[in-house]
Short mmCIF file of C-alpha atoms and ligand atoms in Angstrom, two decimals:
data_model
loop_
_atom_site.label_atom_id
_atom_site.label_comp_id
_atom_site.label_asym_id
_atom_site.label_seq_id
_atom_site.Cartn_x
_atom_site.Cartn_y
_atom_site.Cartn_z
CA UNK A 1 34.68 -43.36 155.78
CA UNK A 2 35.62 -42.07 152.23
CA UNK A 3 35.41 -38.69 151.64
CA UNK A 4 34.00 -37.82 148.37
CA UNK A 5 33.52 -34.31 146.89
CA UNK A 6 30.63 -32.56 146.24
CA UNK A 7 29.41 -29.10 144.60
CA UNK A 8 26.26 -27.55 146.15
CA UNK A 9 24.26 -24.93 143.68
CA UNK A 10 22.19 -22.54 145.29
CA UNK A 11 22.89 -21.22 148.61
CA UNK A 12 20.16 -21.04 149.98
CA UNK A 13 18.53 -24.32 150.80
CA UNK A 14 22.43 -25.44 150.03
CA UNK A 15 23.69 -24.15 153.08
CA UNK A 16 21.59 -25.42 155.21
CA UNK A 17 22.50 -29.01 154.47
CA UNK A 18 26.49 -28.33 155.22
CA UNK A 19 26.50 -29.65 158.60
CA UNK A 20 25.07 -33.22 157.26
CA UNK A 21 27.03 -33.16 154.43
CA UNK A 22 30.41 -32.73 156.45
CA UNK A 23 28.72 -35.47 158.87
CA UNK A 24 28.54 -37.70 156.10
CA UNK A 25 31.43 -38.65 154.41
CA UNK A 26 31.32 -35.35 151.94
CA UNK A 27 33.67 -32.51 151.37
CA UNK A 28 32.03 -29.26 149.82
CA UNK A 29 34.71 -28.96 147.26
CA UNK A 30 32.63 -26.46 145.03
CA UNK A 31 29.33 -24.07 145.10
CA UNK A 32 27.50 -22.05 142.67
CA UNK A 33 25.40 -19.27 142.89
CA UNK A 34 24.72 -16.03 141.36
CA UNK A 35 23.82 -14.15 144.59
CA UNK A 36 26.65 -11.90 145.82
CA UNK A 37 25.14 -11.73 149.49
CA UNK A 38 24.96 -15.90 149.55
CA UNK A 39 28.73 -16.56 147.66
CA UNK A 40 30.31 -14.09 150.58
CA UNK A 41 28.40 -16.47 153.34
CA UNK A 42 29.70 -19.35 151.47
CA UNK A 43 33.42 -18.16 151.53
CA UNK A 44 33.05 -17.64 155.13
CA UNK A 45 32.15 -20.97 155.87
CA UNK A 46 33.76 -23.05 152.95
CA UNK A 47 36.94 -21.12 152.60
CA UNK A 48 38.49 -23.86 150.99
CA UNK A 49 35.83 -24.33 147.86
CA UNK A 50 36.34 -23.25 144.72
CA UNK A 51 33.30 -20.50 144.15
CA UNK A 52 31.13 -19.98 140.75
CA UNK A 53 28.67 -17.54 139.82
CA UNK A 54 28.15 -19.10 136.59
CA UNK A 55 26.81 -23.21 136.80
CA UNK A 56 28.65 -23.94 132.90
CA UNK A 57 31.76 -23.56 134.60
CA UNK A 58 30.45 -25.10 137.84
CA UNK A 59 29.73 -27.77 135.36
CA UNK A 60 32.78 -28.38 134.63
CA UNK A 61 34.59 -28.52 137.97
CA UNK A 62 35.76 -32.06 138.88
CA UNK A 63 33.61 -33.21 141.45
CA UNK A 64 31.77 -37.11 142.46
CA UNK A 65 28.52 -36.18 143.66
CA UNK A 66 26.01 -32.71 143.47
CA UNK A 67 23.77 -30.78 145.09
CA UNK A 68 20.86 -29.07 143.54
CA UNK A 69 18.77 -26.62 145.33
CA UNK A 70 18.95 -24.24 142.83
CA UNK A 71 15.41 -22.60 141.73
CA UNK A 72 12.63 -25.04 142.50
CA UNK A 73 11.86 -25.42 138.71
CA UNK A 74 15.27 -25.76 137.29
CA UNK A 75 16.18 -28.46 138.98
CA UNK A 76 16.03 -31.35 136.33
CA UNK A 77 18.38 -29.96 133.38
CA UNK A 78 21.22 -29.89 135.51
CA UNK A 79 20.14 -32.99 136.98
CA UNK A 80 20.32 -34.66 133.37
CA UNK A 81 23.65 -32.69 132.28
CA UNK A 82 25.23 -33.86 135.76
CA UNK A 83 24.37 -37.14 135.24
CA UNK A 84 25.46 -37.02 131.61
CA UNK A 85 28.83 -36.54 133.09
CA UNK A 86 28.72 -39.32 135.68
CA UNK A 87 28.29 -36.97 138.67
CA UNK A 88 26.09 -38.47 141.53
CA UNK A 89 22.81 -36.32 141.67
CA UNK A 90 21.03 -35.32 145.24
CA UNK A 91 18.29 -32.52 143.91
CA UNK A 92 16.02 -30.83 145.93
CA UNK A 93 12.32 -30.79 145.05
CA UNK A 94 10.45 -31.18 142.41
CA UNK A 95 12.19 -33.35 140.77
CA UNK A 96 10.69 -31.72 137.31
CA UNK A 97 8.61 -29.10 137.02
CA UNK A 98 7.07 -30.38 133.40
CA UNK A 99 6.16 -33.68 132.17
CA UNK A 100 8.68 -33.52 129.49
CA UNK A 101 11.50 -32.77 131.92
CA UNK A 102 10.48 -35.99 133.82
CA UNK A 103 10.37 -38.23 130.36
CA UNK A 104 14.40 -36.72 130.00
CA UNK A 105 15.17 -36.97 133.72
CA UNK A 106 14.16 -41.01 133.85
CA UNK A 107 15.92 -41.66 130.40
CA UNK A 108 19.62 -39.30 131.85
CA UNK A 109 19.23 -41.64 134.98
CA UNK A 110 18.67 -45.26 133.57
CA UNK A 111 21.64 -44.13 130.85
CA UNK A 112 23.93 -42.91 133.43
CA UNK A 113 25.98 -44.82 135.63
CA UNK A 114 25.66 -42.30 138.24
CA UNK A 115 23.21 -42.61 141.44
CA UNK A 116 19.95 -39.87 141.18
CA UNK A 117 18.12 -39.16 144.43
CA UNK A 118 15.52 -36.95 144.94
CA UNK A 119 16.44 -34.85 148.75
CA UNK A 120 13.47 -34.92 150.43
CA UNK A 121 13.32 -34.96 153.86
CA UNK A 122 9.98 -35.30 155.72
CA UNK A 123 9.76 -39.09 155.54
CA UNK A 124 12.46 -39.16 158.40
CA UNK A 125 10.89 -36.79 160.58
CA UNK A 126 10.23 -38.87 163.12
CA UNK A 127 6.65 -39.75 163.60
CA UNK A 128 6.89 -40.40 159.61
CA UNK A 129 9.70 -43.07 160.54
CA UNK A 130 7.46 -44.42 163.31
CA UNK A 131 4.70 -44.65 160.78
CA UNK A 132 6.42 -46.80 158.56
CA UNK A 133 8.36 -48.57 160.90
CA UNK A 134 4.61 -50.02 162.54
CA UNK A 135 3.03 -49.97 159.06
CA UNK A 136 5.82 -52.18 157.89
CA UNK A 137 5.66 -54.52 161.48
CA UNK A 138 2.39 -55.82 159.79
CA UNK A 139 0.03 -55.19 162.96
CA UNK A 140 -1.78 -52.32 161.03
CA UNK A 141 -2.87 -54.82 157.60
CA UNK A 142 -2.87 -53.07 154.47
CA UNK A 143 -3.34 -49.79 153.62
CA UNK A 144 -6.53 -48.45 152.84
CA UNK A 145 -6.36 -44.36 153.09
CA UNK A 146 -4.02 -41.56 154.07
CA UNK A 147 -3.81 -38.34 154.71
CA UNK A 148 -0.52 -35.94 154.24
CA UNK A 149 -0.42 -32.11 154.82
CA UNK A 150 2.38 -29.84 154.37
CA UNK A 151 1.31 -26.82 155.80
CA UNK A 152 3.29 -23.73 155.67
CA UNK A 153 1.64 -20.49 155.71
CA UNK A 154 3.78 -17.67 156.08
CA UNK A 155 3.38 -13.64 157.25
CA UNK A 156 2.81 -11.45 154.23
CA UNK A 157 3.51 -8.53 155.85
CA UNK A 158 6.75 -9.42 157.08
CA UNK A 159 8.91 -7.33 155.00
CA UNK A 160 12.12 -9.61 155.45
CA UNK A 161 9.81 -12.78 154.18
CA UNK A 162 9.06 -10.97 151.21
CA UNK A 163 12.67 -9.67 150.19
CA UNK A 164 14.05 -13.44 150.96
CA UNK A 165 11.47 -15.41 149.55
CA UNK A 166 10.03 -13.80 146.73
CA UNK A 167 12.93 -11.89 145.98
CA UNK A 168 12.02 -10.51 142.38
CA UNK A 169 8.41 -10.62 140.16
CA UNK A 170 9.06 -13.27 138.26
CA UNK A 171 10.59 -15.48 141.28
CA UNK A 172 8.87 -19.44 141.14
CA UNK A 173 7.78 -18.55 144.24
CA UNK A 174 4.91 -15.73 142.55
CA UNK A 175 4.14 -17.91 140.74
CA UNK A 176 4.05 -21.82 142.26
CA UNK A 177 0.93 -23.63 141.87
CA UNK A 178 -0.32 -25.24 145.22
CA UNK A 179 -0.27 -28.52 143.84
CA UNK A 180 3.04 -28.30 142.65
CA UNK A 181 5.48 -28.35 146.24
CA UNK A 182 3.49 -31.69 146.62
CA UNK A 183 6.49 -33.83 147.67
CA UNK A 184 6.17 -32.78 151.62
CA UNK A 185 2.70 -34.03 151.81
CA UNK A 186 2.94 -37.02 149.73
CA UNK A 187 6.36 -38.62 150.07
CA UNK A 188 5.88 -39.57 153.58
CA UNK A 189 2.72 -41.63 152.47
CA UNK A 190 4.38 -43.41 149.72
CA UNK A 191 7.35 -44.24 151.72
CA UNK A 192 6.08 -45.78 154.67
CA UNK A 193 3.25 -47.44 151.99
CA UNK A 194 5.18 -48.29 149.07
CA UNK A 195 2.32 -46.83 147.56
CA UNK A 196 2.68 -45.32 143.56
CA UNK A 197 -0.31 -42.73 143.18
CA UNK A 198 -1.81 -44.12 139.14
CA UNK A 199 -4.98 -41.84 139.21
CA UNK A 200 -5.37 -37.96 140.66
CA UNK A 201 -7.87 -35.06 140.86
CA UNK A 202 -7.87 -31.88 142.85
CA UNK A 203 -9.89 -29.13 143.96
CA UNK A 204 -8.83 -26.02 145.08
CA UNK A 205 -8.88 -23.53 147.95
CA UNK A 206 -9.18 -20.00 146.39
CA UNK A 207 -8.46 -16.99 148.81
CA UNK A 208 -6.63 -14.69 147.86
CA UNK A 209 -4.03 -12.18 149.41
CA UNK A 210 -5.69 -9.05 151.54
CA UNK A 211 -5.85 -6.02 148.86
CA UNK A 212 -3.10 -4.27 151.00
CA UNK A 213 -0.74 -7.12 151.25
CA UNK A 214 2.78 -6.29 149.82
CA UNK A 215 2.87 -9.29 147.36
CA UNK A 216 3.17 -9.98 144.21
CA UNK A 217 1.85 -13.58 144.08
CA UNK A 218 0.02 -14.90 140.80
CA UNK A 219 -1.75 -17.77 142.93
CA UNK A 220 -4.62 -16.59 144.69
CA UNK A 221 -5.16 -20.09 146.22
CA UNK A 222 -4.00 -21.05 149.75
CA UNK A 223 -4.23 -24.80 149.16
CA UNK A 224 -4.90 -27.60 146.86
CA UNK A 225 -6.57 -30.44 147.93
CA UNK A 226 -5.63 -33.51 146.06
CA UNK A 227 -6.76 -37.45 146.16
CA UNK A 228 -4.57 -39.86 144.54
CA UNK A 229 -5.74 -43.04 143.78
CA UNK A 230 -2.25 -45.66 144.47
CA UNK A 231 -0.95 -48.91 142.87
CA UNK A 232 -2.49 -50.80 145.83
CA UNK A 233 -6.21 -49.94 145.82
CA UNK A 234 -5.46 -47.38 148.72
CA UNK A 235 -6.24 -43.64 147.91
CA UNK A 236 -4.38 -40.94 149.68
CA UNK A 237 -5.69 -37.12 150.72
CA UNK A 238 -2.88 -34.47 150.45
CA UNK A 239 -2.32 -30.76 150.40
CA UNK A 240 0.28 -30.08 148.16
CA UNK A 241 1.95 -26.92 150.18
CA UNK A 242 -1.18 -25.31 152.19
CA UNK A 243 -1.18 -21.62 153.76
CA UNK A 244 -4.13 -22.51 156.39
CA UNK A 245 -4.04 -20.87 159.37
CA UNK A 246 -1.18 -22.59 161.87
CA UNK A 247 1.69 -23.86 160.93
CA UNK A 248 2.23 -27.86 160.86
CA UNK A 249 2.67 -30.89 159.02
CA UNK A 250 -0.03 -33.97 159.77
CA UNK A 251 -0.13 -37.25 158.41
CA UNK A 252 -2.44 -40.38 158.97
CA UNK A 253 -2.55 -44.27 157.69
CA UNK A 254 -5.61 -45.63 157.82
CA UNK A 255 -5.37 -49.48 157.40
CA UNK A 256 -7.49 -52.70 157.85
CA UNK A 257 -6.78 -53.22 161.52
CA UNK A 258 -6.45 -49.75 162.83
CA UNK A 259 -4.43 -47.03 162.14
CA UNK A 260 -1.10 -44.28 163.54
CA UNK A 261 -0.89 -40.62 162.90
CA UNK A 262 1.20 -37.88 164.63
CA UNK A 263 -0.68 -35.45 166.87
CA UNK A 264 -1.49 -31.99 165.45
CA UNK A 265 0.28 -29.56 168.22
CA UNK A 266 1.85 -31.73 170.13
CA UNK A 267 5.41 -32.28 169.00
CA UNK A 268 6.06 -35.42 167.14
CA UNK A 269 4.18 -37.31 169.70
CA UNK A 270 1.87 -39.85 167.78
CA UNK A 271 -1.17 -42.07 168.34
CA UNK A 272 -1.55 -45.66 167.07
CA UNK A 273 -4.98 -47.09 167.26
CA UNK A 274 -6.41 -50.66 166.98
CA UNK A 275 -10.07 -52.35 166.26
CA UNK A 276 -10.83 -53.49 169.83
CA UNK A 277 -10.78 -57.51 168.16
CA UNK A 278 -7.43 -56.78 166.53
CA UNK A 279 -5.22 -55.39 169.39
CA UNK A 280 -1.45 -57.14 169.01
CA UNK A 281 -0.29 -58.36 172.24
CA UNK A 282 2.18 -55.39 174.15
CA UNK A 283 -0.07 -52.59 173.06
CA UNK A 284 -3.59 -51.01 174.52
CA UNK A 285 -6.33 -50.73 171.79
CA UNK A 286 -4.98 -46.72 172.02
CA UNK A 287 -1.72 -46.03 172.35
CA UNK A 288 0.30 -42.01 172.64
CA UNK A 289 4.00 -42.19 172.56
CA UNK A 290 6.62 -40.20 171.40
CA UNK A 291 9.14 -42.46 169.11
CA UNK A 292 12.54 -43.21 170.31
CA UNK A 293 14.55 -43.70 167.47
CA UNK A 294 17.26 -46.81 167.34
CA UNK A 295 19.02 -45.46 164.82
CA UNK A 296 20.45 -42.27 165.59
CA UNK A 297 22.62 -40.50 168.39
CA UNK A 298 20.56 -38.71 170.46
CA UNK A 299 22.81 -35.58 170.19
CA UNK A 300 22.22 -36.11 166.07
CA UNK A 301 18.69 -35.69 166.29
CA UNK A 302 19.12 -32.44 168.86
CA UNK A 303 20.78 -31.13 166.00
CA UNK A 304 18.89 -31.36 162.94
CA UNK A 305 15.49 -31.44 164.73
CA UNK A 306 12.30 -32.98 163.02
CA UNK A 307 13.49 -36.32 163.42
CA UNK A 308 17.07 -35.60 161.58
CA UNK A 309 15.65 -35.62 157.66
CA UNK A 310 18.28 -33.43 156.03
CA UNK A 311 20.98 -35.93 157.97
CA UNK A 312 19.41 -38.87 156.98
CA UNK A 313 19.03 -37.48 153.19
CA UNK A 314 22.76 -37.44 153.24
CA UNK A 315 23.33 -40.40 155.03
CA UNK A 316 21.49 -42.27 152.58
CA UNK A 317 23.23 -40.26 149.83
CA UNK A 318 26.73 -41.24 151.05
CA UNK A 319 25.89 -44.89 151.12
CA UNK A 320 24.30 -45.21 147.98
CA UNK A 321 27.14 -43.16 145.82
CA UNK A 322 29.79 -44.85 148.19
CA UNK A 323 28.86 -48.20 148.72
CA UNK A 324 25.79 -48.41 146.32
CA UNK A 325 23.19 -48.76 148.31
CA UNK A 326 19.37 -48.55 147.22
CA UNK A 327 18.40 -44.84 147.47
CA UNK A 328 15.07 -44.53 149.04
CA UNK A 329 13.89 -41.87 146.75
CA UNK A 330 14.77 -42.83 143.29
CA UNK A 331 13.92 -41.08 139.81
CA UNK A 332 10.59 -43.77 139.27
CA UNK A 333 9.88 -42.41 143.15
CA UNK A 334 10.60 -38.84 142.35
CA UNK A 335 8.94 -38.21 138.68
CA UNK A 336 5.81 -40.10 140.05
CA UNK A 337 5.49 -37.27 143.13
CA UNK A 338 6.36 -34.74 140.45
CA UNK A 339 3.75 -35.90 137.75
CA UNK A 340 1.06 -35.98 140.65
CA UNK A 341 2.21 -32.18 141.74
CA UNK A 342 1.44 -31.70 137.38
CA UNK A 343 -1.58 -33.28 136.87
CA UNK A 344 -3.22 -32.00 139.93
CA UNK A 345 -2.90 -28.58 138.73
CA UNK A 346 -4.28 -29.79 135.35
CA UNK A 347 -7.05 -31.39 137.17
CA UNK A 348 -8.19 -28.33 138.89
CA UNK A 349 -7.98 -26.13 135.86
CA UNK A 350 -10.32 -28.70 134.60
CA UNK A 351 -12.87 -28.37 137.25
CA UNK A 352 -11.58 -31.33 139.33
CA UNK A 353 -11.58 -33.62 136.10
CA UNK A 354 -9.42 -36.97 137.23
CA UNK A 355 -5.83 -37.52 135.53
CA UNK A 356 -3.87 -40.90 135.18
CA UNK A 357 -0.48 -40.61 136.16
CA UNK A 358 1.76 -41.95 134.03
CA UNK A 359 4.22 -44.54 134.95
CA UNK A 360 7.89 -43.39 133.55
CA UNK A 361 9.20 -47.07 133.84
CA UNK A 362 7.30 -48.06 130.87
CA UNK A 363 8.41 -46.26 126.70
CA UNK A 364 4.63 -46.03 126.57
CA UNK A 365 3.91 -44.17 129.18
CA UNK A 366 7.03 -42.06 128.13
CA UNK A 367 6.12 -41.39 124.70
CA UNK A 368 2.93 -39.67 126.00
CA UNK A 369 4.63 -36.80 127.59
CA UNK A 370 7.89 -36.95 126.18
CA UNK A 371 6.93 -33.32 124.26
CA UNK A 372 4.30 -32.09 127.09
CA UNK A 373 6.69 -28.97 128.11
CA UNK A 374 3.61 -27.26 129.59
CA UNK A 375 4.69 -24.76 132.59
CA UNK A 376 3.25 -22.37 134.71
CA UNK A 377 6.33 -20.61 135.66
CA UNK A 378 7.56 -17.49 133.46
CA UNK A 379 10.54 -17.64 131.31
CA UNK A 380 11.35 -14.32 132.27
CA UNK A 381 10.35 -10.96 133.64
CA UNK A 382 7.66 -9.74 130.80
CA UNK A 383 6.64 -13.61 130.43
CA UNK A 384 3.19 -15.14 131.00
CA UNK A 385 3.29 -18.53 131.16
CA UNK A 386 0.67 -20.60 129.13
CA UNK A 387 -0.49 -22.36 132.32
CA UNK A 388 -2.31 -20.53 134.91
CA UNK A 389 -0.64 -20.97 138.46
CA UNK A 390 -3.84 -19.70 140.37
CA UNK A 391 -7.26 -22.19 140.07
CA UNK A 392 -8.87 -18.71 138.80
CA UNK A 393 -6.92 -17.73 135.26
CA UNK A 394 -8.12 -14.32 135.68
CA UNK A 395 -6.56 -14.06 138.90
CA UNK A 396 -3.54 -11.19 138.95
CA UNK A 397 -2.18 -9.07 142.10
CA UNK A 398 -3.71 -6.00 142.43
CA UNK A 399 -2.04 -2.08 141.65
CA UNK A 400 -2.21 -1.54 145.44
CA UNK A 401 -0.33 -4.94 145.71
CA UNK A 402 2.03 -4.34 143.26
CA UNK A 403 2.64 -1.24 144.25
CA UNK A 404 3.60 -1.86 147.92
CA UNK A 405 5.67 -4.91 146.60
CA UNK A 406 7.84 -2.61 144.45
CA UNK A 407 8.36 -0.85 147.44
CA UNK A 408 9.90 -3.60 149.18
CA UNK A 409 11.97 -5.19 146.95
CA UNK A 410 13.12 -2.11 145.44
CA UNK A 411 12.95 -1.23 141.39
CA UNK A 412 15.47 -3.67 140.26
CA UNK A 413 13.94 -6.47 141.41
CA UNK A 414 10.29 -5.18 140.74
CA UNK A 415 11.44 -5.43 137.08
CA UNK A 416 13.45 -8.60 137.15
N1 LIG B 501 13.24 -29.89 151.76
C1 LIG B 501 13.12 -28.77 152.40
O1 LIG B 501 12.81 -28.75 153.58
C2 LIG B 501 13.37 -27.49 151.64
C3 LIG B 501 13.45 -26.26 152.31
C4 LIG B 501 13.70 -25.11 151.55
C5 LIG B 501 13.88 -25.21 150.18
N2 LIG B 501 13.79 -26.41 149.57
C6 LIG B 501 13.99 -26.53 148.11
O2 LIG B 501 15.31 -26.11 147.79
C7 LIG B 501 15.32 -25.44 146.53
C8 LIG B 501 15.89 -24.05 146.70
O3 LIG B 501 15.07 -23.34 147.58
P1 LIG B 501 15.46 -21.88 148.08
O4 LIG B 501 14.43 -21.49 149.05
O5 LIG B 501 16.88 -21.87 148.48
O6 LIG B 501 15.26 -21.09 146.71
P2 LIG B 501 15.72 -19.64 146.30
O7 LIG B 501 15.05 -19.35 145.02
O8 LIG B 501 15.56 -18.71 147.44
O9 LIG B 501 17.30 -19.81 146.08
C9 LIG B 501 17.86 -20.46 144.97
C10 LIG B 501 19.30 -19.99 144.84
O10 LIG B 501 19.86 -20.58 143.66
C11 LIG B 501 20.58 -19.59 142.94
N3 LIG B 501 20.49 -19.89 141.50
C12 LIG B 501 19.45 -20.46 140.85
N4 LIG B 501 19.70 -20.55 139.52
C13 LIG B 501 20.93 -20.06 139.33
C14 LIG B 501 21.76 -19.88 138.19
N5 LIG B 501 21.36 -20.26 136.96
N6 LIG B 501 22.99 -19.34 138.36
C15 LIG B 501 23.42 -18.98 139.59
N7 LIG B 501 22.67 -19.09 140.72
C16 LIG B 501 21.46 -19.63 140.59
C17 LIG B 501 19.87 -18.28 143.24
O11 LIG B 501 20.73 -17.15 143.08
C18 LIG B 501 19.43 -18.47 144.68
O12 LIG B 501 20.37 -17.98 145.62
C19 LIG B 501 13.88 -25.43 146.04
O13 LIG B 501 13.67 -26.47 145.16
C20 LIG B 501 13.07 -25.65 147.30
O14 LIG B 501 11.88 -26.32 147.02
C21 LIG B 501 13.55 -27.55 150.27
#
């Protein structure tokens, strides 16, 4: 296997993904990041890399491929001034976090002779393999409806969460719409579907943060619920990230002859049902099984858990930049997740009102949005974005909130 070098920005999420990027044909040759605490972790464990603080000069290092998991909404100017350069993109979601930035991400990929691949990961979890491994056998028929839900709700009063994850005021996280971390929910559905959502209205969940929570959240909603209506007549039901009660990620395809989902509690078992008439020969009209994967070591999937997604995000990343392989998350794939994570927030602001989503292969549909820089997330600390994160535009943490948060997170920070 050829090794080829990459650069990871942001150390957070970056880190986590060294294991499958050594596994995978990559050498970390450079990282970025402006976080003191996360550099000194990366020297420890990349002694060899060259280390920035500042991404113009990370920029600049020689490198083939990179990987963005810098701050969730900064994700697709780099992505366009990497590819500008002929660097091989892998960048964590969204994609985009405006339209605009989607119109200039499509045009930087189709002009560059450099591979773009959106990381995302749940799709190989391994009941989401299984699902589009039997939707793809052809015993299921077509796809009618599905369901996807990312849920991730998280303890408040956890004073570590806080510090880590919402680290200053004006962090995306304070301020992340819950249609916009969509790509959890809905990528599974459109991979195992082929799927491209064209229509999309939301509704959403508004329930705010107890007044004695330590936060400092803009969004008072805990979930978004969104319906998509897809290139194939089939309509999908997804989340977008949810805080409900319980941790876990569900999906379900719902086709002409019966349908497969993974079991809610119960590992990544899953259960694949037919129409009594329509049972394929092999299989009971029910069916509960936990997938065995043919395509990875057994000791792999120990490792990486869920089914191996950030391996098989690099695997896939390898082969495409090495031996140019068909990504499965491309920029059409990744723009049209992140334009559905847009207009749902659009749509509930307007009451539920339905959006169509553009498609970014066609000028057209580009020259719509190609100025819509519309964003939710602050420019800086004193900033209030245009856009409303929270369903309710009056919505704002409270003193006692505030006040608690400061203490957490210290002055600095309150103020950044
Ligand atoms: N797929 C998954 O399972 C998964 C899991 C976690 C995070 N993510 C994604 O990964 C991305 C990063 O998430 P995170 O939780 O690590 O975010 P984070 O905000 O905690 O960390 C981002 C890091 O990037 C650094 N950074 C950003 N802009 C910089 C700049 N201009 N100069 C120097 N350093 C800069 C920050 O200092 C920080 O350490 C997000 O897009 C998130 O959605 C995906």
């Amino acid at each position: 296997m050829k090794k080829l070098r990459i650069g990871i920005f942001g150390l957070r999420r970056g880190l986590d993904y060294l294991d499958a990027v050594q596994m995978n044909g990559f050498e970390v040759t450079s990282v970025c990041d402006a976080d003191e605490t996360r550099l000194a972790e990366a020297k420890k464990r990349l002694p060899d890399a060259a280390v920035y603080t500042d991404p113009e000069a990370f920029l600049n290092h020689p490198t083939d491929a990179v990987f963005l998991a810098n701050f969730f909404h900064e994700h697709a100017p780099w992505a366009v001034r990497f590819l500008e350069k002929g660097v091989h993109v892998l960048s964590e979601c969204a994609s985009n976090a405006t339209m605009a930035q989607g119109v200039r991400l499509v045009r930087a990929a189709e002009k560059s002779g450099a591979v773009y691949m959106l990381a995302e990961n749940y799709p190989f979890m391994l009941f989401n393999r299984e699902m589009k491994r039997v939707y793809e056998g052809g015993t299921l028929g077509k796809a009618l409806y599905a369901e996807g839900e990312y849920n991730h709700p998280f303890d408040i009063y956890n004073e570590d969460n806080v510090r880590v994850l919402r680290t200053y005021t004006s962090h995306w996280r304070n301020w992340l719409p819950r249609t916009y971390y969509i790509t959890h929910s809905l990528a599974p559905l459109m991979y195992a579907t082929g799927a491209f959502p064209v229509r999309v209205s939301a509704l959403p969940v508004f329930a705010p943060d107890p007044a004695d929570a330590p936060v400092s959240n803009r969004c008072g909603d805990k979930a978004a619920v969104i319906t998509t209506l897809n290139s194939d007549g089939s309509v999908f039901k997804v989340t977008g990230c949810a805080a409900f009660g319980a941790h876990g990620n569900s999906y379900r395809l719902c086709c002409e002859k019966g349908q497969i989902e993974n079991l809610r509690g119960m590992g990544d078992k899953v259960m694949l049902r037919y129409n009594g008439w329509q049972v394929p020969a092999g299989l009971e009209e029910t069916n509960f099984y936990l997938p065995s994967p043919d395509d990875m070591d057994p000791a792999v999937l120990e490792k990486f858990g869920h089914g191996g997604g950030d391996y098989f995000v690099m695997k896939y990343f390898y082969e495409a930049v090495a031996n140019g392989a068909p990504v499965p998350f491309n920029v059409y794939f990744a723009t049209a997740m992140a334009s559905v994570a847009i207009l749902a927030h659009r749509s509930i602001l307007a009451g539920g009102q339905p959006f169509p989503v553009p498609d970014l292969r066609l000028e057209a549909d580009r020259a719509r949005y190609e100025n819509d820089e519309l964003t939710p997330f602050p420019a800086g600390p004193h900033d209030i974005p245009a856009v409303p994160c929270c369903s309710d535009p009056s919505y704002a943490p409270s003193a006692q909130q505030l006040e608690k948060y400061r203490g957490i997170v210290g002055e600095e920070m309150f103020n950044k």
